[in-house]
Structure formats: C-alpha cells, structure tokens
Tab-separated table of C-alpha atoms and ligand atoms in Angstrom:
chain	number	residue	atom	x	y	z
A	26	MET	CA	89.870	-0.348	148.346
A	27	LEU	CA	91.943	-3.498	148.730
A	28	GLU	CA	95.628	-2.987	148.274
A	29	ILE	CA	98.257	-5.711	148.237
A	30	SER	CA	101.827	-4.519	148.025
A	31	ASN	CA	104.939	-6.566	147.498
A	32	LEU	CA	103.473	-9.578	149.287
A	33	GLU	CA	105.658	-12.594	149.870
A	34	VAL	CA	104.185	-15.786	151.363
A	35	VAL	CA	106.050	-18.876	152.524
A	36	TYR	CA	104.587	-22.294	153.436
A	37	ASP	CA	106.147	-24.395	156.210
A	38	ASP	CA	108.957	-21.822	156.655
A	39	VAL	CA	110.570	-22.899	153.389
A	40	VAL	CA	108.373	-22.967	150.310
A	41	VAL	CA	108.121	-19.476	148.809
A	42	VAL	CA	104.839	-19.344	146.919
A	43	LEU	CA	104.147	-15.622	146.504
A	44	ARG	CA	107.192	-13.671	145.392
A	45	GLY	CA	106.332	-10.046	145.887
A	46	ILE	CA	102.921	-9.496	144.303
A	47	SER	CA	101.093	-6.175	144.185
A	48	LEU	CA	97.514	-5.609	143.142
A	49	GLN	CA	94.549	-3.376	143.844
A	50	VAL	CA	90.788	-3.769	143.882
A	51	PRO	CA	89.227	-0.290	143.746
A	52	ASP	CA	85.774	0.213	145.292
A	53	GLY	CA	82.891	-0.950	143.138
A	54	LYS	CA	85.083	-2.673	140.546
A	55	ILE	CA	85.505	-6.256	139.431
A	56	VAL	CA	89.162	-7.210	139.301
A	57	ALA	CA	90.208	-10.558	137.836
A	58	LEU	CA	93.202	-12.576	138.961
A	59	LEU	CA	94.128	-15.145	136.342
A	60	GLY	CA	96.746	-17.829	136.231
A	61	PRO	CA	97.399	-21.539	135.791
A	62	ASN	CA	97.224	-24.239	138.478
A	63	GLY	CA	99.678	-23.655	141.280
A	64	ALA	CA	100.310	-19.989	140.388
A	65	GLY	CA	99.424	-18.866	143.926
A	66	LYS	CA	95.897	-17.525	143.438
A	67	THR	CA	94.310	-19.349	146.359
A	68	THR	CA	97.303	-18.516	148.532
A	69	THR	CA	96.630	-14.840	147.764
A	70	VAL	CA	93.044	-15.305	148.947
A	71	ARG	CA	94.234	-17.019	152.132
A	72	ALA	CA	96.552	-14.107	152.824
A	73	ILE	CA	93.739	-11.571	152.390
A	74	CYS	CA	91.317	-13.528	154.572
A	75	GLY	CA	93.576	-14.228	157.538
A	76	LEU	CA	93.839	-17.921	156.717
A	77	LEU	CA	97.610	-18.274	156.328
A	78	ASP	CA	98.126	-19.584	159.890
A	79	LEU	CA	95.631	-22.345	159.303
A	80	HIS	CA	97.730	-23.566	156.387
A	81	ASP	CA	101.135	-23.227	158.082
A	82	ALA	CA	101.925	-20.274	155.887
A	83	GLU	CA	103.304	-16.858	156.723
A	84	ALA	CA	103.586	-13.481	155.036
A	85	THR	CA	107.301	-12.741	155.184
A	86	LYS	CA	107.180	-9.420	153.329
A	87	GLY	CA	104.732	-6.829	152.118
A	88	ALA	CA	101.320	-5.594	153.198
A	89	ILE	CA	97.604	-6.030	152.634
A	90	THR	CA	95.238	-3.217	153.540
A	91	PHE	CA	91.510	-2.775	153.106
A	92	ASP	CA	90.305	0.815	153.479
A	93	GLY	CA	93.451	1.385	155.483
A	94	ALA	CA	93.021	-1.581	157.878
A	95	ASP	CA	96.015	-3.914	158.036
A	96	LEU	CA	94.497	-7.291	157.115
A	97	LEU	CA	97.650	-9.292	157.772
A	98	THR	CA	97.255	-8.732	161.518
A	99	LEU	CA	93.589	-9.781	161.651
A	100	ARG	CA	91.935	-13.112	162.406
A	101	PRO	CA	89.550	-14.538	159.766
A	102	GLU	CA	86.395	-13.332	161.555
A	103	GLU	CA	87.917	-9.868	161.965
A	104	VAL	CA	88.583	-9.720	158.218
A	105	VAL	CA	84.913	-10.566	157.618
A	106	ALA	CA	83.956	-7.807	160.063
A	107	GLN	CA	85.921	-5.392	157.834
A	108	GLY	CA	83.562	-6.339	154.982
A	109	VAL	CA	85.857	-8.728	153.140
A	110	VAL	CA	84.071	-12.020	152.472
A	111	GLN	CA	85.172	-14.947	150.355
A	112	VAL	CA	83.515	-17.837	148.604
A	113	MET	CA	86.044	-20.623	148.789
A	114	GLU	CA	87.260	-22.751	145.955
A	115	GLY	CA	85.007	-25.799	145.684
A	116	ARG	CA	82.029	-23.925	147.255
A	117	ARG	CA	81.801	-25.103	150.845
A	118	ILE	CA	78.086	-25.459	151.345
A	119	PHE	CA	76.395	-27.814	153.812
A	120	ILE	CA	75.104	-30.639	151.653
A	121	ASP	CA	72.857	-32.081	154.405
A	122	LEU	CA	71.039	-28.791	154.956
A	123	THR	CA	68.362	-27.299	152.747
A	124	VAL	CA	69.009	-24.224	150.641
A	125	GLU	CA	67.217	-22.051	153.172
A	126	GLU	CA	69.068	-23.594	156.126
A	127	ASN	CA	72.360	-22.964	154.336
A	128	LEU	CA	71.430	-19.308	153.952
A	129	ARG	CA	70.417	-19.040	157.603
A	130	ALA	CA	73.722	-20.555	158.635
A	131	GLY	CA	75.523	-17.990	156.513
A	132	ALA	CA	73.668	-15.127	158.127
A	133	HIS	CA	74.148	-16.290	161.711
A	134	THR	CA	75.315	-12.936	163.002
A	135	ARG	CA	72.088	-11.135	162.111
A	136	ARG	CA	68.863	-10.796	164.096
A	137	ASP	CA	66.125	-13.312	163.313
A	138	GLU	CA	63.473	-11.122	161.773
A	139	ALA	CA	65.788	-8.999	159.683
A	140	ARG	CA	67.627	-12.130	158.678
A	141	GLN	CA	64.508	-13.844	157.356
A	142	GLN	CA	63.589	-10.724	155.378
A	143	GLU	CA	67.005	-10.638	153.791
A	144	ILE	CA	66.863	-14.329	152.956
A	145	ASP	CA	63.440	-13.859	151.343
A	146	ALA	CA	64.736	-10.898	149.345
A	147	LEU	CA	67.732	-12.894	148.207
A	148	MET	CA	65.538	-15.784	147.084
A	149	GLU	CA	63.387	-13.391	145.141
A	150	ARG	CA	66.423	-11.979	143.379
A	151	PHE	CA	67.831	-15.419	142.670
A	152	PRO	CA	64.773	-17.529	141.825
A	153	VAL	CA	67.037	-20.531	141.300
A	154	LEU	CA	67.462	-20.536	145.072
A	155	GLY	CA	63.868	-19.593	145.870
A	156	GLU	CA	62.436	-22.460	143.868
A	157	ARG	CA	64.685	-24.878	145.734
A	158	ARG	CA	64.517	-23.421	149.219
A	159	HIS	CA	63.432	-26.689	150.891
A	160	GLN	CA	65.650	-28.925	148.800
A	161	LEU	CA	68.852	-30.420	150.222
A	162	ALA	CA	71.812	-28.429	148.984
A	163	GLY	CA	73.700	-31.622	148.146
A	164	TYR	CA	71.189	-32.297	145.381
A	165	LEU	CA	71.708	-28.946	143.655
A	166	SER	CA	73.654	-28.802	140.411
A	167	GLY	CA	77.174	-27.368	140.475
A	168	GLY	CA	75.975	-23.990	139.223
A	169	GLU	CA	73.140	-23.848	141.732
A	170	GLN	CA	75.565	-24.702	144.540
A	171	GLN	CA	77.832	-21.896	143.368
A	172	MET	CA	74.902	-19.453	143.418
A	173	LEU	CA	73.978	-20.651	146.905
A	174	ALA	CA	77.543	-20.085	148.082
A	175	ILE	CA	77.551	-16.573	146.594
A	176	GLY	CA	74.102	-15.855	148.043
A	177	ARG	CA	75.239	-16.933	151.482
A	178	ALA	CA	78.279	-14.671	151.263
A	179	LEU	CA	76.065	-11.721	150.236
A	180	LEU	CA	74.001	-12.087	153.420
A	181	VAL	CA	77.072	-11.008	155.367
A	182	LYS	CA	76.800	-7.687	153.451
A	183	PRO	CA	80.352	-7.565	152.150
A	184	SER	CA	81.997	-4.515	150.619
A	185	LEU	CA	84.434	-6.826	148.865
A	186	LEU	CA	83.498	-10.302	147.686
A	187	ILE	CA	86.279	-12.721	146.770
A	188	LEU	CA	85.332	-15.565	144.441
A	189	ASP	CA	87.850	-18.369	143.981
A	190	GLU	CA	87.178	-20.033	140.616
A	191	PRO	CA	83.386	-19.755	140.589
A	192	SER	CA	83.145	-21.309	137.116
A	193	LEU	CA	85.220	-24.379	137.949
A	194	GLY	CA	83.556	-27.551	136.701
A	195	LEU	CA	80.422	-25.793	135.455
A	196	ALA	CA	78.748	-26.376	132.091
A	197	PRO	CA	79.012	-23.351	129.750
A	198	ARG	CA	75.323	-22.500	130.049
A	199	ILE	CA	75.547	-22.459	133.847
A	200	VAL	CA	78.695	-20.338	133.701
A	201	GLY	CA	76.544	-17.697	132.012
A	202	GLU	CA	74.112	-17.741	134.924
A	203	VAL	CA	76.874	-17.420	137.491
A	204	ALA	CA	78.321	-14.545	135.435
A	205	GLN	CA	74.951	-12.800	135.637
A	206	VAL	CA	74.966	-13.185	139.419
A	207	ILE	CA	78.449	-11.643	139.583
A	208	ARG	CA	77.239	-8.678	137.486
A	209	GLU	CA	74.357	-8.171	139.908
A	210	VAL	CA	76.758	-8.253	142.841
A	211	LYS	CA	78.675	-5.395	141.239
A	212	GLU	CA	75.464	-3.476	140.550
A	213	ARG	CA	74.826	-3.533	144.295
A	214	GLY	CA	78.083	-1.628	144.760
A	215	VAL	CA	80.078	-4.589	146.042
A	216	SER	CA	83.638	-4.878	144.708
A	217	VAL	CA	84.730	-8.288	143.486
A	218	LEU	CA	88.079	-10.022	143.329
A	219	LEU	CA	87.445	-12.746	140.786
A	220	ILE	CA	89.936	-15.606	140.683
A	221	GLU	CA	89.517	-17.470	137.422
A	222	GLN	CA	91.193	-19.850	135.037
A	223	ASN	CA	88.464	-19.161	132.504
A	224	ALA	CA	90.127	-16.137	130.903
A	225	ALA	CA	87.270	-15.395	128.515
A	226	LEU	CA	84.813	-15.162	131.406
A	227	ALA	CA	87.163	-13.036	133.481
A	228	LEU	CA	87.752	-10.587	130.617
A	229	GLU	CA	84.030	-10.337	130.004
A	230	LEU	CA	83.254	-9.418	133.601
A	231	ALA	CA	86.278	-7.578	134.896
A	232	ASP	CA	87.191	-3.887	134.871
A	233	TYR	CA	90.852	-4.787	135.270
A	234	GLY	CA	92.875	-7.987	135.229
A	235	TYR	CA	96.112	-9.375	136.598
A	236	VAL	CA	97.869	-12.494	135.344
A	237	MET	CA	99.832	-14.461	137.887
A	238	GLU	CA	102.332	-17.181	137.276
A	239	ASN	CA	104.713	-18.886	139.625
A	240	GLY	CA	103.963	-16.493	142.463
A	241	LYS	CA	104.449	-13.324	140.430
A	242	ILE	CA	102.236	-10.915	138.523
A	243	VAL	CA	103.462	-11.250	134.945
A	244	LEU	CA	100.941	-9.027	133.198
A	245	ASP	CA	98.149	-6.618	134.063
A	246	GLY	CA	95.821	-4.292	132.239
A	247	ASP	CA	92.216	-3.546	131.413
A	248	PRO	CA	90.353	-6.310	129.572
A	249	THR	CA	90.780	-4.791	126.116
A	250	GLU	CA	94.512	-4.361	126.676
A	251	LEU	CA	94.833	-7.956	127.852
A	252	ALA	CA	92.731	-9.283	124.993
A	253	ASP	CA	94.923	-7.371	122.530
A	254	ASN	CA	98.138	-8.680	124.066
A	255	GLN	CA	99.524	-11.336	121.776
A	256	ASP	CA	101.174	-13.386	124.531
A	257	PHE	CA	97.938	-13.379	126.466
A	258	GLN	CA	95.948	-14.447	123.423
A	259	GLU	CA	98.253	-17.323	122.675
A	260	PHE	CA	98.378	-18.738	126.142
A	261	TYR	CA	95.116	-17.836	127.844
A	262	LEU	CA	92.664	-17.546	125.025
A	263	GLY	CA	94.230	-20.422	123.110
A	264	ILE	CA	94.549	-18.373	119.922
A	265	GLY	CA	97.515	-19.627	117.955
A	266	ALA	CA	98.700	-21.731	120.891
A	267	GLU	CA	101.050	-24.581	120.059
A	268	GLY	CA	100.989	-26.603	123.254
A	269	ARG	CA	103.303	-24.290	125.152
A	270	ARG	CA	103.286	-24.666	128.897
A	271	SER	CA	103.236	-21.245	130.427
A	272	TYR	CA	103.020	-17.561	129.841
A	273	ALA	CA	106.767	-17.282	130.468
A	274	ASP	CA	107.353	-19.983	127.846
A	275	VAL	CA	105.294	-18.031	125.351
A	276	LYS	CA	107.374	-14.928	125.980
A	277	LEU	CA	110.592	-16.878	125.633
A	278	TYR	CA	109.348	-18.471	122.443
A	279	ARG	CA	108.456	-15.120	120.956
A	280	ARG	CA	111.788	-13.638	121.954
A	281	LYS	CA	113.571	-16.571	120.323
A	282	LYS	CA	111.542	-16.085	117.190
A	283	ARG	CA	112.645	-12.446	117.106
A	284	TRP	CA	116.291	-13.405	117.542
A	285	LEU	CA	116.113	-15.954	114.770
A	286	SER	CA	114.431	-13.653	112.296
B	927	LIG	N1	99.393	-25.956	152.589
B	927	LIG	C1	100.383	-25.914	151.685
B	927	LIG	N2	101.641	-26.309	152.011
B	927	LIG	C2	102.644	-26.247	151.117
B	927	LIG	N3	102.500	-25.800	149.854
B	927	LIG	C3	101.272	-25.399	149.467
B	927	LIG	C4	100.158	-25.430	150.359
B	927	LIG	N4	99.075	-24.972	149.715
B	927	LIG	C5	99.497	-24.670	148.469
B	927	LIG	N5	100.805	-24.923	148.322
B	927	LIG	C6	101.618	-24.702	147.108
B	927	LIG	O1	101.574	-23.335	146.757
B	927	LIG	C7	101.510	-23.174	145.348
B	927	LIG	C8	100.361	-22.284	144.987
B	927	LIG	O2	99.151	-22.938	145.339
B	927	LIG	P1	97.743	-22.219	145.222
B	927	LIG	O3	96.733	-23.161	145.757
B	927	LIG	O4	97.846	-20.877	145.813
B	927	LIG	O5	97.624	-22.088	143.641
B	927	LIG	P2	96.375	-21.694	142.730
B	927	LIG	O6	96.862	-20.646	141.795
B	927	LIG	O7	95.195	-21.411	143.562
B	927	LIG	O8	96.157	-23.045	141.905
B	927	LIG	P3	94.779	-23.725	141.390
B	927	LIG	O9	94.449	-23.040	140.119
B	927	LIG	O10	95.203	-25.148	141.145
B	927	LIG	O11	93.749	-23.598	142.448
B	927	LIG	C9	101.440	-24.564	144.763
B	927	LIG	O12	102.709	-24.929	144.322
B	927	LIG	C10	101.015	-25.427	145.927
B	927	LIG	O13	101.536	-26.718	145.811
B	928	LIG	MG1	93.307	-22.227	143.723
C-alpha cells in the first residue's frame, strides 16, 4: 500500500506547493486524485517517484511509504525497483521508434526471450498495439499513444501504476478505450493512482477519490459519496455551476447563501 502522510513540498526553497497532504492507495484498488490546474497533482507524483530533485523541489515535511519502504529517500530507479511505476503527463513515448521498439525500450531490464514473450502477450491483450507494432509511434493517435505508454509501463511489472491525466486531450470515444485498459490493469491485481481532471471518468473507475486544491486535500470519499456531494457536483461535474472558480469558492458561496437565508 502507498501511504502519503502530511507531505509538504517546496520548489526552489521558497514556493510551497503541497501543504500537508495525506492519502492512501490500498493494494489492488484504483484511487483517483482530482483537482484543477496547478493544484499540485503532478508535484505529488514527482514526490512519489523520486523526481523532486530533478525539479529543484524538496519535501520539507511528511512521509511517503510503499509497503513500508521510505520512498522519499530513494532515487527514481530505486522507486521503480519497489514496483512503483508512472506514466508521465503528456505520455513520453519515442516518436521515432516503432510501437514494438518502444515496448522493448520500456522493458530494457528483462532478458531477451522472456521480454519478447511478454511483449507478444501484451500486444495480444491490446490489439490496438499489436496491429500497429511496426508503425512509428509518432503516427499513433493520442489514445493509441496513451495505451502504448501504459503498455510500456506494464512491462516493468508494477505493483502500483501511476497515471497522470491519461485522458488529457483525448476524444470521448478514445477515453472509453483508455478506461477499459485501466480496468484491465486493475484486474491484473495492479493498484492504480489515477490523476485526472475528468471527474466523471475518475468516479467511474475509482474505488476511492481525493480532491486536491491549492496544495491541500479538500475532500475525499468513495465515488458515490463524492457524486452525492453538492459542492463536488457543482464544481467538478458542472451540475448547477455558475462560473465559479474553485471548490473553495463554491463552499464560500454556499456558506454565504446560508447566512443570507
Ligand atoms: N519546477 C517548478 N518550479 C516552480 N514551481 C513549480 C514547478 N513545477 C510546478 N510548479 C508550481 O507548482 C504548482 C503545482 O503544479 P503541478 O504541476 O503539481 O499541478 P497539477 O495539479 O499537476 O496541474 P495540471 O493539472 O495543470 O497538470 C503550480 O503552481 C506550478 O506553477
Ligand atoms: Mg499535472
């Protein structure tokens, strides 16, 4: 299980971006982390994956553990060795390599024969990739690229897969296909931390969800609880929204309404 407790992260020694967040991803579950642009979602992923240094950031408080291992002290490749693998925002695939070459590159730590078997099995499970195995990845559609990025991550045999906005920029029909892939990942027993701005998608897939704003968790609950929450509906599902800017604004607005009535 992944456990983040009271994590504070600062960029360039001054900019506090995470202000004491706590969240958990239990084994075998899909947990969604929602929130608007700039909330600190990607920063949370960087903290988990040992990438803070690279971005001149530092965890100044709190802890992150995975099955007891202290992730904050590990280098990125050591985090991967613990079974925690991420698919970065904007799907970093090699556009000049074919689909199959991309998968081979992703599985570089494994022995040749076993590796090829796993790649073949993956292509069978995701025919979208199989049918395009010799095609340059740069020519794949956004959704296909996302599936390739997820497929490549799966070859590392993660116990926890972190997806940073997998639906970003995808047409609704393709989002459905990516959602199906995420369901299959869970069926294989892999836990998923799903970062999303598409709240409807996140609620559909997740076992539990957290809402983050301005570096803090402002709401959490299981999908039915979140969907029933009026503030959440107004801001994230756009039901009854009146152009308000943030979840905090919605709460303030509702409080004001109560005072006035
Ligand atoms: N390298 C950096 N140096 C300084 N500030 C940064 C850096 N990277 C991100 N930030 C700031 O940290 C805050 C959180 O950014 P982050 O990328 O974590 O948000 P996010 O929730 O992933 O947003 P998005 O939905 O747009 O991807 C933002 O205000 C951003 O400007
Ligand atoms: Mg982000």
